[in-house]
């Protein structure tokens, strides 16, 4: 969410500058944001897949729900879910 806002502000500013000067400055300075990234994955996911079969998606979604709610409660956001892996910031 923080990255989206930074990009939006930068594009808005560049758009305003372009209207004034009819060009876009691609080398303008950005801002520094401190962030913590968390990467986690489900242990022994292959074993879980074999035993759960069709229910593996329910299992993965339940874990994702817990991880996302904890991350959100601390002001973070889920960036990406890929199979059994989760990236948070």
mmCIF file of C-alpha atoms in Angstrom:
data_model
loop_
_atom_site.group_PDB
_atom_site.id
_atom_site.type_symbol
_atom_site.label_atom_id
_atom_site.label_comp_id
_atom_site.label_asym_id
_atom_site.label_seq_id
_atom_site.Cartn_x
_atom_site.Cartn_y
_atom_site.Cartn_z
ATOM 1 C CA UNK A 1 0.000 0.000 0.000
ATOM 2 C CA UNK A 2 2.825 2.402 0.831
ATOM 3 C CA UNK A 3 4.537 1.726 -2.501
ATOM 4 C CA UNK A 4 1.357 2.419 -4.430
ATOM 5 C CA UNK A 5 0.969 5.809 -2.768
ATOM 6 C CA UNK A 6 4.589 6.767 -3.493
ATOM 7 C CA UNK A 7 4.209 5.840 -7.164
ATOM 8 C CA UNK A 8 0.871 7.679 -7.403
ATOM 9 C CA UNK A 9 2.345 10.865 -5.894
ATOM 10 C CA UNK A 10 5.386 10.667 -8.148
ATOM 11 C CA UNK A 11 3.288 10.194 -11.291
ATOM 12 C CA UNK A 12 0.932 13.021 -10.279
ATOM 13 C CA UNK A 13 3.888 15.359 -9.755
ATOM 14 C CA UNK A 14 5.507 14.310 -13.030
ATOM 15 C CA UNK A 15 2.204 14.804 -14.845
ATOM 16 C CA UNK A 16 1.884 18.339 -13.448
ATOM 17 C CA UNK A 17 5.497 19.077 -14.372
ATOM 18 C CA UNK A 18 4.974 17.696 -17.870
ATOM 19 C CA UNK A 19 1.993 19.990 -18.433
ATOM 20 C CA UNK A 20 4.157 22.971 -17.498
ATOM 21 C CA UNK A 21 7.308 21.965 -19.374
ATOM 22 C CA UNK A 22 5.987 19.394 -21.845
ATOM 23 C CA UNK A 23 8.455 16.787 -20.593
ATOM 24 C CA UNK A 24 8.729 14.200 -17.843
ATOM 25 C CA UNK A 25 11.777 14.107 -15.556
ATOM 26 C CA UNK A 26 12.606 10.451 -15.010
ATOM 27 C CA UNK A 27 15.598 11.199 -12.822
ATOM 28 C CA UNK A 28 13.758 13.091 -10.079
ATOM 29 C CA UNK A 29 14.528 12.106 -6.501
ATOM 30 C CA UNK A 30 12.136 9.812 -4.704
ATOM 31 C CA UNK A 31 11.580 9.344 -1.015
ATOM 32 C CA UNK A 32 12.978 6.810 1.415
ATOM 33 C CA UNK A 33 10.543 4.496 3.148
ATOM 34 C CA UNK A 34 11.501 2.084 5.904
ATOM 35 C CA UNK A 35 9.825 -1.267 5.518
ATOM 36 C CA UNK A 36 10.079 -4.786 6.840
ATOM 37 C CA UNK A 37 9.427 -7.683 4.479
ATOM 38 C CA UNK A 38 8.336 -11.096 5.672
ATOM 39 C CA UNK A 39 8.583 -14.171 3.517
ATOM 40 C CA UNK A 40 7.167 -17.424 4.779
ATOM 41 C CA UNK A 41 6.039 -20.719 3.392
ATOM 42 C CA UNK A 42 4.084 -23.705 4.638
ATOM 43 C CA UNK A 43 6.352 -26.439 5.981
ATOM 44 C CA UNK A 44 6.077 -29.858 4.362
ATOM 45 C CA UNK A 45 3.572 -28.543 1.845
ATOM 46 C CA UNK A 46 4.230 -31.431 -0.552
ATOM 47 C CA UNK A 47 3.238 -33.918 2.159
ATOM 48 C CA UNK A 48 0.127 -31.871 2.957
ATOM 49 C CA UNK A 49 -0.787 -31.771 -0.741
ATOM 50 C CA UNK A 50 -0.549 -35.540 -1.024
ATOM 51 C CA UNK A 51 -2.701 -36.199 2.021
ATOM 52 C CA UNK A 52 -5.258 -33.395 1.568
ATOM 53 C CA UNK A 53 -5.602 -33.697 -2.227
ATOM 54 C CA UNK A 54 -8.567 -31.511 -3.305
ATOM 55 C CA UNK A 55 -8.807 -29.891 0.142
ATOM 56 C CA UNK A 56 -5.315 -28.401 -0.150
ATOM 57 C CA UNK A 57 -6.774 -25.100 -1.395
ATOM 58 C CA UNK A 58 -9.040 -24.833 1.647
ATOM 59 C CA UNK A 59 -6.031 -25.546 3.871
ATOM 60 C CA UNK A 60 -3.845 -22.960 2.100
ATOM 61 C CA UNK A 61 -6.598 -20.319 2.162
ATOM 62 C CA UNK A 62 -7.139 -20.852 5.901
ATOM 63 C CA UNK A 63 -3.439 -20.332 6.576
ATOM 64 C CA UNK A 64 -3.400 -17.279 4.283
ATOM 65 C CA UNK A 65 -6.360 -15.836 6.182
ATOM 66 C CA UNK A 66 -4.510 -16.142 9.496
ATOM 67 C CA UNK A 67 -1.273 -14.698 8.101
ATOM 68 C CA UNK A 68 -3.051 -11.798 6.376
ATOM 69 C CA UNK A 69 -5.110 -10.887 9.446
ATOM 70 C CA UNK A 70 -2.031 -10.855 11.694
ATOM 71 C CA UNK A 71 -0.122 -8.769 9.153
ATOM 72 C CA UNK A 72 -3.034 -6.325 8.804
ATOM 73 C CA UNK A 73 -3.395 -5.997 12.578
ATOM 74 C CA UNK A 74 0.176 -4.649 12.686
ATOM 75 C CA UNK A 75 -0.432 -2.200 9.827
ATOM 76 C CA UNK A 76 1.163 -4.356 7.161
ATOM 77 C CA UNK A 77 -0.203 -5.705 3.937
ATOM 78 C CA UNK A 78 -0.011 -8.903 1.930
ATOM 79 C CA UNK A 79 2.001 -8.375 -1.227
ATOM 80 C CA UNK A 80 1.922 -11.750 -2.884
ATOM 81 C CA UNK A 81 0.808 -15.343 -2.395
ATOM 82 C CA UNK A 82 2.355 -18.003 -4.596
ATOM 83 C CA UNK A 83 1.281 -21.534 -3.811
ATOM 84 C CA UNK A 84 2.521 -22.218 -0.291
ATOM 85 C CA UNK A 85 4.594 -18.998 -0.045
ATOM 86 C CA UNK A 86 3.544 -15.587 1.270
ATOM 87 C CA UNK A 87 5.247 -12.190 0.987
ATOM 88 C CA UNK A 88 4.174 -9.465 3.428
ATOM 89 C CA UNK A 89 5.327 -5.928 4.119
#
